[in-house]
Coordinates of C-alpha atoms in Angstrom, one line a residue:
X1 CA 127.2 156.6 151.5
X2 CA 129.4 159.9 152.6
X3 CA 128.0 162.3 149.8
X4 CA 131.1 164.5 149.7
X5 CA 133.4 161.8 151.1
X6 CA 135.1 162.0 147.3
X7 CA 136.1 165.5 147.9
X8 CA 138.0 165.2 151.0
X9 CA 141.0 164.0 149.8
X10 CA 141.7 165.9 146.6
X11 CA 143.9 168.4 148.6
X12 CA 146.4 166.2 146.4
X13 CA 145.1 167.3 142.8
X14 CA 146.4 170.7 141.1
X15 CA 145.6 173.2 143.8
X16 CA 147.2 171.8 146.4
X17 CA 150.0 170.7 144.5
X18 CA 149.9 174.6 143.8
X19 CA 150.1 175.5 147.3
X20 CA 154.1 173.4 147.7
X21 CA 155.5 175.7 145.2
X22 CA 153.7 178.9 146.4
X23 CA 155.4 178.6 149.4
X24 CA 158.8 179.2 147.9
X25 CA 157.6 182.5 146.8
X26 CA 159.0 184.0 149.8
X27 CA 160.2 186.9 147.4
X28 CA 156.6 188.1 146.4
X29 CA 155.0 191.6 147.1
X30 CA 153.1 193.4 144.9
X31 CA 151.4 192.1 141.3
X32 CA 154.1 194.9 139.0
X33 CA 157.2 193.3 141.3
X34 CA 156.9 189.6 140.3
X35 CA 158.7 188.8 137.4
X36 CA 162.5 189.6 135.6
X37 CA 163.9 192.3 137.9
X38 CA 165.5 194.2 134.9
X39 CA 167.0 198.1 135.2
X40 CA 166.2 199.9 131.8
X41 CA 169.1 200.8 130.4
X42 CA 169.5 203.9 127.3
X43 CA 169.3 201.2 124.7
X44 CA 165.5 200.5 125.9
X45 CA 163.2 202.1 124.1
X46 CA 159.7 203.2 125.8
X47 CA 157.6 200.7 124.0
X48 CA 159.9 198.1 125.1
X49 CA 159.8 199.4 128.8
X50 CA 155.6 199.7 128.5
X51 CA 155.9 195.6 127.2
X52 CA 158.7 194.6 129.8
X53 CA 156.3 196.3 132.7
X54 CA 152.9 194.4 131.2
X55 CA 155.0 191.3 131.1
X56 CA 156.3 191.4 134.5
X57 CA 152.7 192.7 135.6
X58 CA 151.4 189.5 134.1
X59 CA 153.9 187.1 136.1
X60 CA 152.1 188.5 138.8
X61 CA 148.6 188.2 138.0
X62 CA 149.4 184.3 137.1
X63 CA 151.8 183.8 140.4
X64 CA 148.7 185.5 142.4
X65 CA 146.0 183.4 140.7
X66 CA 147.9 180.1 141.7
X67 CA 148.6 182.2 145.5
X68 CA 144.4 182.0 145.5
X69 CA 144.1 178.5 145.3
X70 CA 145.8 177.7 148.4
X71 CA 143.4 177.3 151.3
X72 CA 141.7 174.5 149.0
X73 CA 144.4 172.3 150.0
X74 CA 143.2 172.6 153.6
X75 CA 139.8 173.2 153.3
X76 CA 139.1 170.0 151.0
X77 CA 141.0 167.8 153.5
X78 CA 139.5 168.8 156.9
X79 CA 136.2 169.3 155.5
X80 CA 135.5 168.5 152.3
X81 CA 133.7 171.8 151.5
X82 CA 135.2 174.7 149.3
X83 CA 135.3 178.1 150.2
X84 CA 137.3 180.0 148.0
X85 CA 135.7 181.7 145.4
X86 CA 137.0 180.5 142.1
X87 CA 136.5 184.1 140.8
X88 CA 139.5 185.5 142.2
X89 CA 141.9 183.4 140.1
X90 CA 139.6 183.4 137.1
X91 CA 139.9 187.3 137.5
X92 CA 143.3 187.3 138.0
X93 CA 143.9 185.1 134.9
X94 CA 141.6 187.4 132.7
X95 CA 144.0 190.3 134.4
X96 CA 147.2 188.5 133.2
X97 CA 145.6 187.6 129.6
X98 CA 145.1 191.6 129.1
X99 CA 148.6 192.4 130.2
X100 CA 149.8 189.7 128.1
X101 CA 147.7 191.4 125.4
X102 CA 148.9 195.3 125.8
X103 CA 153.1 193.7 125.9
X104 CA 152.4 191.9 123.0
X105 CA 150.8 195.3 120.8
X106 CA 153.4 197.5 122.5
X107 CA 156.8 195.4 121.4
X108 CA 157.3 192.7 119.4
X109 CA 159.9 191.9 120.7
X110 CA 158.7 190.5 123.6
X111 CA 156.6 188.0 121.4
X112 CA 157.9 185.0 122.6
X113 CA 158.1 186.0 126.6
X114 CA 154.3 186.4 125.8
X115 CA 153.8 183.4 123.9
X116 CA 155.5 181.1 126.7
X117 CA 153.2 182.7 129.5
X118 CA 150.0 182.9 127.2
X119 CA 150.8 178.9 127.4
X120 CA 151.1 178.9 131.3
X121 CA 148.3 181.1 131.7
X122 CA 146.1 178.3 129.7
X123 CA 147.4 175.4 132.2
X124 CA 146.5 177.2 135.2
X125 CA 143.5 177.7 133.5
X126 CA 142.9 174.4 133.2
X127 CA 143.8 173.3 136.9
X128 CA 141.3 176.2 138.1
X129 CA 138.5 175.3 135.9
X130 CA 138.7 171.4 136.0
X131 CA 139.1 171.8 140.1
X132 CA 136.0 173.8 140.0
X133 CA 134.0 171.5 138.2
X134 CA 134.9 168.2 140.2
X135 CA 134.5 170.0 143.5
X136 CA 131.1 171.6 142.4
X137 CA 128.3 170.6 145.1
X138 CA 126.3 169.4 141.9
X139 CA 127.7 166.5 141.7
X140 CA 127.0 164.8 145.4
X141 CA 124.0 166.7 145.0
X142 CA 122.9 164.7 142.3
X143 CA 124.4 161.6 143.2
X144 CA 122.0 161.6 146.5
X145 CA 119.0 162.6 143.9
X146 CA 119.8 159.6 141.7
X147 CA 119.1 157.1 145.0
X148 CA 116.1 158.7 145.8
X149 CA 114.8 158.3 142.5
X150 CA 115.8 154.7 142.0
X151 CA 114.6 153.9 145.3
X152 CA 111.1 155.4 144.4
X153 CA 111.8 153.4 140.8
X154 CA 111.0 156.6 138.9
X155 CA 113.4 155.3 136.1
X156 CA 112.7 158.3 133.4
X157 CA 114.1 161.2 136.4
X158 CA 116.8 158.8 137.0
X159 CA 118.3 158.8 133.5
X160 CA 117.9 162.8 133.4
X161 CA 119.8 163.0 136.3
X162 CA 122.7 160.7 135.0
X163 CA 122.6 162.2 132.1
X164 CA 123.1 165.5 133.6
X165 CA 125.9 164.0 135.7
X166 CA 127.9 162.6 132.7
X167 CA 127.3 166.0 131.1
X168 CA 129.5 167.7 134.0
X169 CA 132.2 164.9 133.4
X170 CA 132.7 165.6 130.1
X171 CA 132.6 169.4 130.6
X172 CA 135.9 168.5 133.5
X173 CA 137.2 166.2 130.6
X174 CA 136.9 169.4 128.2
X175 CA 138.4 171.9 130.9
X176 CA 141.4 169.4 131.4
X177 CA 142.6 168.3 128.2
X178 CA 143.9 171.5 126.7
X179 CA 146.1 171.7 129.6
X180 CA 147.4 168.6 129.0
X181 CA 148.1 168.6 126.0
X182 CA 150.0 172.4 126.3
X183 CA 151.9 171.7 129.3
X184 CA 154.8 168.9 127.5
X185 CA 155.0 172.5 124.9
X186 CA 155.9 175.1 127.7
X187 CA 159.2 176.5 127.5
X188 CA 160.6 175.7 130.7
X189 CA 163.6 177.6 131.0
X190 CA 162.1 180.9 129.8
X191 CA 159.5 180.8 131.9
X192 CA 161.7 179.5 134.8
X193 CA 163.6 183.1 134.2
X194 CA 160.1 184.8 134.0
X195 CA 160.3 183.7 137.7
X196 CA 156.7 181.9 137.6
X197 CA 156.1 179.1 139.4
X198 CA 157.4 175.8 139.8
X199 CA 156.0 173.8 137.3
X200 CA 156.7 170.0 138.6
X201 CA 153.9 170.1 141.3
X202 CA 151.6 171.5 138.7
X203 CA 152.7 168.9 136.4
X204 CA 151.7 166.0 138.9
X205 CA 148.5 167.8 139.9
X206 CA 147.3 167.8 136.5
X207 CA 147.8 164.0 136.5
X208 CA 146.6 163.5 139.6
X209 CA 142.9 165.6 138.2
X210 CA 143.6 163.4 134.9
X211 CA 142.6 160.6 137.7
X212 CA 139.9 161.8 138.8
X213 CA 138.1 162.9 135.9
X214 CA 138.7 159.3 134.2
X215 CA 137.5 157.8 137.2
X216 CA 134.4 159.9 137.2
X217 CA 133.8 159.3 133.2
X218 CA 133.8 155.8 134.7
X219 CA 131.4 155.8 137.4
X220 CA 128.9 157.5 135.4
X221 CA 129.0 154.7 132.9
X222 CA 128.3 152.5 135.6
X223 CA 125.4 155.0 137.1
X224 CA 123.9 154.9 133.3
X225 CA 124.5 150.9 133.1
X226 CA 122.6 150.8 136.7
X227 CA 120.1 152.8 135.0
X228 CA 119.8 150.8 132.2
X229 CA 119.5 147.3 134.2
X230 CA 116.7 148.5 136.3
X231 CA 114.5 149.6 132.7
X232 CA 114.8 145.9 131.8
X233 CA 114.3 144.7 135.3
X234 CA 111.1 146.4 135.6
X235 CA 110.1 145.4 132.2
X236 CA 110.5 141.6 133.2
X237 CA 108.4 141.9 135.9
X238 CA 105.7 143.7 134.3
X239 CA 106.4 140.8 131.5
X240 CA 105.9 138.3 134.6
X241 CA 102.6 139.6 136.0
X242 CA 101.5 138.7 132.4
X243 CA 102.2 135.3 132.2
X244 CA 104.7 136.2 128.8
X245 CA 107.4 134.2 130.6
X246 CA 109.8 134.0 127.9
X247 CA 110.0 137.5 127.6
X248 CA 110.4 138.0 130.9
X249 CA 113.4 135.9 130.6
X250 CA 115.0 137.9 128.0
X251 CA 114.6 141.1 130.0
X252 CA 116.0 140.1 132.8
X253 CA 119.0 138.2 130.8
X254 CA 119.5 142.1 129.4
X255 CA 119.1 143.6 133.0
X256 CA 122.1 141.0 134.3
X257 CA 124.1 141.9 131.2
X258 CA 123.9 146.1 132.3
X259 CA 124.6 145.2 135.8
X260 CA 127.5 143.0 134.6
X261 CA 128.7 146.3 132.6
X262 CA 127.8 148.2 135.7
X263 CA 130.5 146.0 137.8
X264 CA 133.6 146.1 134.8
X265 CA 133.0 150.7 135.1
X266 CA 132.7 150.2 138.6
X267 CA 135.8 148.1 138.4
X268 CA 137.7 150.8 136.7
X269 CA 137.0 153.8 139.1
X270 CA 138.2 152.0 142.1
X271 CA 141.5 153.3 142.2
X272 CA 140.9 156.9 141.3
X273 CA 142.1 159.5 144.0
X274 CA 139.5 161.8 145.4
X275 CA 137.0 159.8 147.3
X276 CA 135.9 158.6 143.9
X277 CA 136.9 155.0 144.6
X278 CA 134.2 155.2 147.2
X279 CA 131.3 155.5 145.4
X280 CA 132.2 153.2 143.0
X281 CA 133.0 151.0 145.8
X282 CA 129.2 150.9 146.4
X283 CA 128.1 151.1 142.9
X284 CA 129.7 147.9 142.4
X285 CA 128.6 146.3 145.5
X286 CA 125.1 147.0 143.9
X287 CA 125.6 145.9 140.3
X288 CA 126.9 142.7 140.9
X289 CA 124.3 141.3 143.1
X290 CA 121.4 143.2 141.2
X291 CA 122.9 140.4 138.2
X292 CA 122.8 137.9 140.7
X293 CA 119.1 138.6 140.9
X294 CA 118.2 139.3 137.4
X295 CA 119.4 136.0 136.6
X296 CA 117.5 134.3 139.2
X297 CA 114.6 136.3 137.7
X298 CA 115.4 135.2 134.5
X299 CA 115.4 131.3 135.3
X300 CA 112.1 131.7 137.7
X301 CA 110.7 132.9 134.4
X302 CA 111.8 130.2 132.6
X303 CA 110.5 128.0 135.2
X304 CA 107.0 128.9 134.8
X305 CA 107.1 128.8 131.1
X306 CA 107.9 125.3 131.8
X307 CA 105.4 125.1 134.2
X308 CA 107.8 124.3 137.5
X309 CA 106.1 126.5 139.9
X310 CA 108.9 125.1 142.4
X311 CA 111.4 126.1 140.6
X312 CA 110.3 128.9 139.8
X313 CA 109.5 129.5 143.7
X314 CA 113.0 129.0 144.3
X315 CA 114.4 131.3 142.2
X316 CA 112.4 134.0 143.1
X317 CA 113.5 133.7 146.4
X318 CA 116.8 133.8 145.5
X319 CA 116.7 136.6 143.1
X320 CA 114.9 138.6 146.2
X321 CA 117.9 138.0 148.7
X322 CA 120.0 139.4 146.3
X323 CA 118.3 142.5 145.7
X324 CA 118.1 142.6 149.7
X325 CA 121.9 142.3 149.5
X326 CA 122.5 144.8 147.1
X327 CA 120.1 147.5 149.5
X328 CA 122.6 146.4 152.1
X329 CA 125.5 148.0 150.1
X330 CA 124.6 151.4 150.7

């Protein structure tokens, strides 16, 4: 299994979307001179001057803070590794927010310019934050952890670990779904004269990381479900070696209906963009023969509470290709 194979292609999520309309901004120079180009004029009061220049100041903190994402686009393509430091555009969004802050006590009347990029601010936000916690090393990391622990059957690390993996799904799911839900309520055409960025490709990125976290929600189902089948696997066998055959055949009927849970989350991750489609690719090459074998298990156990040692016999053998088969998927 590639480890970090689901990171190399999500060059197509929110930053790299980012990095399309950043290159239109042929026109920017320095943080103050992004924004409304506007010449005071005598009706302009001072406050209103001191908000127009923290306004135009924040355009440019947010413009930069998408400007900072845009090596990812390369970097998670050619090598699936991330070296930007996500602090620069979290800074740079704090530095906008403040900005934002000082227009907004200065002048009222700049309350809705502020509102409308106070609402841009929290979508970029979002693409930064749920970006960073997809591509966090953590999750491979823990991925490769999880096989060694199965492999060495020690079950009880093996749930921490996907329990600490779902954990960082839900913390992507949390990070995205504010920004969902805001971006349908910016106001296009003000900010589109605030001279921020195109909002389309950050629109589509969003969707695109929408993807990917539901497709990661999905393959840590099928991780726990994995999880879950092997408990009840084990248990049958330990249920075997003491002759309480029937049981036995209830646990490993359970274990076959986790792995068959395992398959239908497996099932829905295939298609999510990122690489993620790979791992569940192998997850559900495991779970469905690991059900093959649990319910040959479960029928050699029911074999020797009816006392057919050959049947039994054949089962056994047949549930232990399929275990061999399901090694073979990795």
């Amino acid at each position: 299994m590639n480890r970090r194979q689901y990171l190399a292609s999500l060059s197509v999520l929110g930053t790299g979307a980012l990095a399309g309309c950043l290159d239109d901004l042929s026109g920017l120079r320095d943080a103050s001179s992004v924004g409304t180009q506007r010449e005071p004029t005598v009706e302009m009061t001072r406050s209103y001057r001191e908000a127009d220049r923290d306004r135009r100041r924040a355009v440019g903190q947010l413009n930069r803070a998408a400007l900072a994402l845009r090596p990812l686009a390369t970097e998670l393509e050619d090598t699936g590794n991330v070296s930007v430091e996500f602090d620069e555009p979290r800074d740079r969004l704090a530095d906008a927010r403040t900005h934002l802050e000082d227009a907004e006590a200065t002048d009222e009347g700049t309350a809705a310019a502020v509102a409308a990029l106070r609402s841009f601010a929290d979508v970029l936000a979002g693409v930064v934050e749920t970006t960073a916690a997809v591509t966090d090393d953590a999750i491979p990391d823990a991925i490769d952890a999880l096989s060694e622990e199965i492999d060495a059957r020690r079950l009880e690390a093996a749930e921490t670990t996907v329990a600490g993996l779902r954990a960082r799904f839900a913390t992507a799911r949390d990070e995205l779904d504010p920004a969902l839900e805001t971006l349908p309520e910016l106001d296009r055409d003000r900010l589109e004269g605030l001279a921020v960025v195109d909002l389309e490709p950050i629109e589509e990125g969003l969707r695109l990381l929408d993807e990917v976290v539901v497709g990661l929600s999905n393959l840590g189902a099928a991780l726990a479900a994995t999880v879950d089948g092997h408990r009840c696997l084990e248990r049958g066998e330990e249920q075997t070696e003491a002759e309480r055959y029937d049981e036995a055949a209830a646990s490993f009927d359970e274990a076959a209906a986790h792995y068959e849970a395992a398959t239908a989350h497996s099932d829905d991750a295939l298609d999510a963009p990122g690489g993620v489609g790979t791992y569940a690719e192998t997850t559900r090459c495991q779970s469905v023969h690991l059900e093959e074998a649990a319910l040959e298990f479960a029928d050699s156990a029911r074999a020797l509470d009816e006392r057919d040692p050959t049947g039994a016999a054949r089962h056994e053998e047949a549930g232990a290709a399929a275990l061999e088969a399901a090694d073979d998927c990795v």
